[in-house]
Amino acid sequence: MTAYILFQRDATNNQQALDRYSERADSTFAGHDVQVLVDYGTHEVLEGPPIEGVVVLRFPDASAAKDWYLSEQYQEAVQDRFQGATYRAVLVDGADAGVRTAWSTLH
């Protein structure tokens, strides 16, 4: 089942560290089946406190997502993200084609 990692940036603490992370992050995708679906595009918060941005990554399944996230390359790069900003990162399974979701039963 397709899986997604959603990154929500709440607040920047250290722009230099965040810049270092940005320079390194894309190279961590090499060798991983990942598609960037959202990369800090225009957003509108409909509920909750303001955020600075969102990134959504798509993987073939949760195992592939964890393989990338826990990879040595990403774990080295992510240290700059931890210093640079406050984020939330969430791994979520997708509703693949043919799967009826609770949301679809309401509409």
XYZ file of N, CA, C and O in Angstrom:
428
model
N 0.844 -1.179 0.000
C 0.000 0.000 0.000
C 0.889 1.240 0.000
O 1.844 1.331 0.760
N 0.561 2.178 -0.852
C 1.303 3.430 -0.925
C 1.368 4.089 0.452
O 0.406 4.026 1.219
N 2.498 4.695 0.752
C 2.669 5.401 2.026
C 3.225 6.791 1.751
O 3.877 7.024 0.722
N 2.951 7.681 2.664
C 3.373 9.078 2.525
C 4.066 9.519 3.810
O 3.673 9.116 4.903
N 5.073 10.356 3.653
C 5.629 11.074 4.798
C 5.269 12.528 4.594
O 5.541 13.110 3.535
N 4.633 13.105 5.596
C 4.242 14.514 5.578
C 5.115 15.253 6.575
O 5.213 14.853 7.738
N 5.767 16.296 6.112
C 6.570 17.161 6.969
C 5.849 18.501 7.081
O 5.498 19.107 6.072
N 5.644 18.931 8.301
C 5.033 20.239 8.554
C 6.036 21.079 9.313
O 6.461 20.710 10.408
N 6.443 22.200 8.718
C 7.381 23.095 9.412
C 6.574 24.123 10.179
O 5.811 24.901 9.618
N 6.757 24.109 11.500
C 6.023 25.023 12.369
C 6.753 26.352 12.554
O 6.128 27.402 12.519
N 8.065 26.303 12.759
C 8.814 27.541 13.020
C 10.295 27.327 12.730
O 10.858 26.294 13.085
N 10.904 28.315 12.100
C 12.342 28.292 11.827
C 13.076 28.875 13.025
O 12.737 29.944 13.519
N 14.122 28.156 13.476
C 14.926 28.576 14.623
C 16.314 29.052 14.202
O 16.900 29.908 14.852
N 16.855 28.441 13.144
C 18.227 28.716 12.716
C 18.274 28.555 11.196
O 18.375 27.436 10.690
N 18.207 29.655 10.474
C 18.134 29.611 9.012
C 19.374 28.980 8.394
O 19.273 28.263 7.400
N 20.546 29.205 8.966
C 21.771 28.626 8.404
C 21.728 27.100 8.460
O 22.108 26.434 7.501
N 21.277 26.544 9.577
C 21.164 25.091 9.693
C 20.122 24.563 8.714
O 20.327 23.521 8.077
N 19.026 25.278 8.567
C 17.972 24.858 7.646
C 18.475 24.924 6.196
O 18.147 24.039 5.385
N 19.277 25.906 5.865
C 19.875 25.992 4.530
C 20.798 24.804 4.267
O 20.801 24.244 3.163
N 21.583 24.407 5.270
C 22.455 23.234 5.114
C 21.626 21.992 4.852
O 21.956 21.174 3.987
N 20.533 21.848 5.586
C 19.639 20.707 5.385
C 19.085 20.719 3.961
O 19.093 19.694 3.274
N 18.617 21.855 3.507
C 18.036 21.964 2.169
C 19.038 21.579 1.084
O 18.670 20.966 0.083
N 20.290 21.935 1.280
C 21.338 21.599 0.314
C 21.597 20.096 0.261
O 22.002 19.575 -0.776
N 21.359 19.385 1.354
C 21.699 17.968 1.447
C 20.521 17.032 1.233
O 20.708 15.872 0.848
N 19.316 17.488 1.485
C 18.160 16.589 1.553
C 17.898 15.834 0.251
O 17.671 14.621 0.270
N 17.905 16.529 -0.880
C 17.583 15.866 -2.148
C 18.523 14.717 -2.477
O 18.099 13.710 -3.046
N 19.784 14.846 -2.128
C 20.742 13.783 -2.445
C 20.450 12.497 -1.669
O 20.888 11.422 -2.070
N 19.685 12.590 -0.582
C 19.358 11.390 0.201
C 18.322 10.514 -0.494
O 18.110 9.376 -0.082
N 17.680 11.027 -1.561
C 16.684 10.244 -2.296
C 17.317 9.203 -3.217
O 16.644 8.269 -3.646
N 18.590 9.353 -3.538
C 19.260 8.425 -4.459
C 19.120 6.991 -3.959
O 19.382 6.702 -2.790
N 18.662 6.109 -4.838
C 18.512 4.704 -4.479
C 17.201 4.380 -3.786
O 16.980 3.237 -3.405
N 16.338 5.376 -3.617
C 15.044 5.167 -2.957
C 13.926 5.523 -3.940
O 14.042 6.469 -4.715
N 12.851 4.752 -3.882
C 11.688 4.996 -4.737
C 10.792 6.008 -4.036
O 9.932 5.653 -3.234
N 11.031 7.281 -4.317
C 10.318 8.378 -3.648
C 9.905 9.410 -4.684
O 10.633 9.665 -5.644
N 8.733 9.960 -4.483
C 8.240 11.031 -5.350
C 7.845 12.203 -4.464
O 7.094 12.035 -3.497
N 8.353 13.389 -4.790
C 7.994 14.597 -4.053
C 6.686 15.114 -4.643
O 6.634 15.498 -5.806
N 5.620 15.104 -3.844
C 4.306 15.557 -4.298
C 4.040 17.007 -3.953
O 3.374 17.717 -4.703
N 4.543 17.448 -2.811
C 4.367 18.829 -2.347
C 5.701 19.281 -1.788
O 6.334 18.558 -1.018
N 6.119 20.493 -2.177
C 7.400 21.025 -1.715
C 7.240 22.512 -1.399
O 7.604 23.370 -2.205
N 6.661 22.793 -0.261
C 6.489 24.165 0.233
C 5.728 25.053 -0.745
O 6.057 26.216 -0.916
N 4.704 24.522 -1.384
C 3.875 25.344 -2.250
C 3.007 26.285 -1.420
O 3.024 26.274 -0.185
N 2.237 27.089 -2.118
C 1.305 27.979 -1.443
C 0.345 27.140 -0.608
O -0.149 26.108 -1.072
N 0.114 27.559 0.618
C -0.794 26.801 1.484
C -1.706 27.751 2.246
O -1.416 28.943 2.379
N -2.779 27.197 2.736
C -3.734 27.935 3.569
C -4.117 27.029 4.731
O -4.601 25.923 4.519
N -3.875 27.476 5.937
C -4.234 26.698 7.116
C -5.739 26.845 7.337
O -6.239 27.953 7.515
N -6.435 25.737 7.301
C -7.883 25.744 7.510
C -8.254 25.507 8.970
O -9.321 25.924 9.413
N -7.389 24.817 9.695
C -7.607 24.563 11.124
C -6.262 24.607 11.834
O -5.255 24.201 11.273
N -6.264 25.050 13.063
C -5.057 25.027 13.873
C -4.197 26.262 13.698
O -4.529 27.181 12.945
N -3.058 26.263 14.391
C -2.159 27.427 14.364
C -1.451 27.537 13.018
O -1.365 26.566 12.268
N -0.924 28.709 12.720
C -0.204 28.913 11.461
C 1.017 27.998 11.364
O 1.612 27.623 12.380
N 1.378 27.643 10.130
C 2.596 26.873 9.863
C 3.375 27.586 8.769
O 2.839 28.451 8.080
N 4.646 27.200 8.627
C 5.481 27.813 7.595
C 5.453 27.056 6.272
O 5.710 27.641 5.226
N 5.178 25.766 6.313
C 5.170 25.024 5.060
C 4.974 23.538 5.242
O 5.005 23.018 6.355
N 4.772 22.856 4.097
C 4.490 21.421 4.080
C 5.254 20.764 2.938
O 5.365 21.330 1.850
N 5.761 19.566 3.208
C 6.349 18.698 2.189
C 5.640 17.363 2.284
O 5.408 16.853 3.390
N 5.275 16.780 1.129
C 4.653 15.458 1.098
C 5.467 14.581 0.154
O 5.683 14.933 -1.012
N 5.934 13.452 0.681
C 6.705 12.478 -0.096
C 5.894 11.200 -0.240
O 5.275 10.747 0.730
N 5.930 10.617 -1.419
C 5.186 9.375 -1.691
C 6.162 8.226 -1.890
O 7.162 8.368 -2.606
N 5.858 7.086 -1.262
C 6.672 5.882 -1.342
C 5.776 4.702 -1.710
O 4.567 4.749 -1.473
N 6.344 3.621 -2.233
C 5.524 2.460 -2.590
C 4.820 1.832 -1.387
O 3.731 1.291 -1.515
N 5.460 1.916 -0.223
C 4.867 1.360 0.994
C 5.594 1.925 2.214
O 6.596 2.629 2.073
N 5.084 1.601 3.395
C 5.660 2.143 4.637
C 7.092 1.668 4.855
O 7.924 2.418 5.368
N 7.377 0.461 4.437
C 8.735 -0.060 4.605
C 9.734 0.761 3.794
O 10.816 1.100 4.285
N 9.377 1.104 2.565
C 10.253 1.925 1.720
C 10.428 3.318 2.325
O 11.522 3.893 2.281
N 9.361 3.861 2.893
C 9.438 5.182 3.528
C 10.391 5.151 4.720
O 11.236 6.034 4.880
N 10.265 4.127 5.531
C 11.151 4.008 6.705
C 12.590 3.754 6.282
O 13.521 4.258 6.916
N 12.773 2.961 5.210
C 14.135 2.716 4.719
C 14.826 4.024 4.363
O 15.998 4.222 4.670
N 14.095 4.932 3.698
C 14.683 6.234 3.367
C 14.902 7.056 4.639
O 15.994 7.561 4.873
N 13.853 7.192 5.456
C 13.942 8.055 6.631
C 15.053 7.604 7.580
O 15.773 8.429 8.136
N 15.203 6.307 7.758
C 16.199 5.776 8.688
C 17.567 5.551 8.046
O 18.499 5.126 8.731
N 17.692 5.863 6.751
C 18.971 5.667 6.074
C 20.054 6.528 6.722
O 19.781 7.605 7.265
N 21.273 6.044 6.634
C 22.406 6.776 7.209
C 22.512 8.172 6.591
O 22.743 9.157 7.294
N 22.302 8.263 5.269
C 22.424 9.560 4.593
C 21.389 10.550 5.110
O 21.712 11.708 5.364
N 20.136 10.103 5.237
C 19.120 11.047 5.697
C 19.319 11.383 7.172
O 19.152 12.533 7.574
N 19.679 10.402 7.972
C 19.860 10.667 9.396
C 21.003 11.647 9.655
O 20.952 12.393 10.632
N 21.998 11.677 8.776
C 23.048 12.693 8.894
C 22.502 14.067 8.520
O 22.728 15.048 9.222
N 21.771 14.142 7.416
C 21.226 15.427 6.945
C 20.183 15.985 7.896
O 20.105 17.197 8.115
N 19.376 15.117 8.462
C 18.252 15.574 9.284
C 18.712 16.287 10.559
O 17.962 17.074 11.136
N 19.936 16.074 10.961
C 20.440 16.763 12.157
C 20.409 18.279 11.962
O 20.110 19.027 12.895
N 20.682 18.729 10.736
C 20.586 20.167 10.452
C 19.133 20.644 10.495
O 18.856 21.756 10.934
N 18.208 19.795 10.044
C 16.785 20.175 10.119
C 16.353 20.293 11.572
O 15.636 21.224 11.940
N 16.801 19.379 12.393
C 16.454 19.436 13.820
C 16.956 20.729 14.456
O 16.287 21.313 15.300
N 18.142 21.186 14.061
C 18.696 22.436 14.584
C 18.015 23.654 13.969
O 17.929 24.706 14.605
N 17.551 23.505 12.733
C 17.065 24.648 11.985
C 15.621 25.023 12.190
O 15.250 26.189 12.035
N 14.781 24.058 12.547
C 13.355 24.373 12.625
C 12.614 23.333 13.455
O 13.110 22.242 13.687
N 11.430 23.707 13.863
C 10.524 22.790 14.545
C 9.590 22.202 13.494
O 8.921 22.943 12.760
N 9.592 20.891 13.381
C 8.803 20.167 12.388
C 7.956 19.095 13.067
O 8.251 18.662 14.176
N 6.978 18.635 12.325
C 6.298 17.373 12.602
C 6.525 16.510 11.373
O 6.452 17.005 10.247
N 6.811 15.248 11.565
C 6.946 14.298 10.465
C 6.012 13.134 10.765
O 6.061 12.563 11.853
N 5.164 12.816 9.796
C 4.155 11.777 9.992
C 4.224 10.797 8.828
O 4.238 11.210 7.665
N 4.256 9.514 9.133
C 4.167 8.457 8.140
C 2.734 7.956 8.137
O 2.187 7.613 9.192
N 2.111 7.915 6.953
C 0.708 7.511 6.869
C 0.510 6.634 5.635
O 1.099 6.887 4.584
N -0.277 5.565 5.803
C -0.644 4.728 4.663
C -1.667 5.444 3.813
O -2.553 6.133 4.335
N -1.554 5.263 2.510
C -2.511 5.856 1.584
C -3.734 4.971 1.415
O -3.753 3.808 1.807
N -4.759 5.535 0.819
C -5.967 4.788 0.465
C -5.842 4.443 -1.008
O -6.269 5.204 -1.870
N -5.202 3.331 -1.311
C -4.961 2.946 -2.697
C -6.267 2.713 -3.445
O -7.317 2.492 -2.847
N -6.189 2.763 -4.764
C -7.366 2.610 -5.619
C -8.145 1.362 -5.235
O -7.581 0.304 -4.981
N -9.439 1.500 -5.172
C -10.295 0.374 -4.846
C -10.573 0.230 -3.362
O -11.419 -0.555 -2.963
N -9.871 0.964 -2.537
C -10.092 0.908 -1.099
C -11.138 1.935 -0.720
O -10.989 3.126 -1.002
N -12.194 1.495 -0.109
C -13.256 2.414 0.296
C -12.900 2.971 1.676
O -12.686 2.207 2.612
N -12.838 4.257 1.790
C -12.455 4.888 3.052
C -13.681 5.414 3.788
O -14.743 5.571 3.197
N -13.526 5.668 5.055
C -14.621 6.250 5.841
C -15.033 7.580 5.246
O -16.217 7.911 5.207
N -14.057 8.354 4.740
C -14.366 9.662 4.153
C -15.301 9.484 2.954
O -16.265 10.218 2.809
N -15.041 8.482 2.126
C -15.853 8.307 0.920
C -17.280 7.885 1.251
O -18.194 8.138 0.476
N -17.489 7.267 2.384
C -18.853 6.865 2.749
C -19.679 8.049 3.210
O -20.894 7.982 3.235
N -19.019 9.154 3.568
C -19.737 10.354 4.027
C -20.181 11.231 2.868
O -20.997 12.117 3.045
N -19.632 11.017 1.680
C -19.904 11.902 0.550
C -20.550 11.185 -0.596
O -20.397 10.199 -1.017
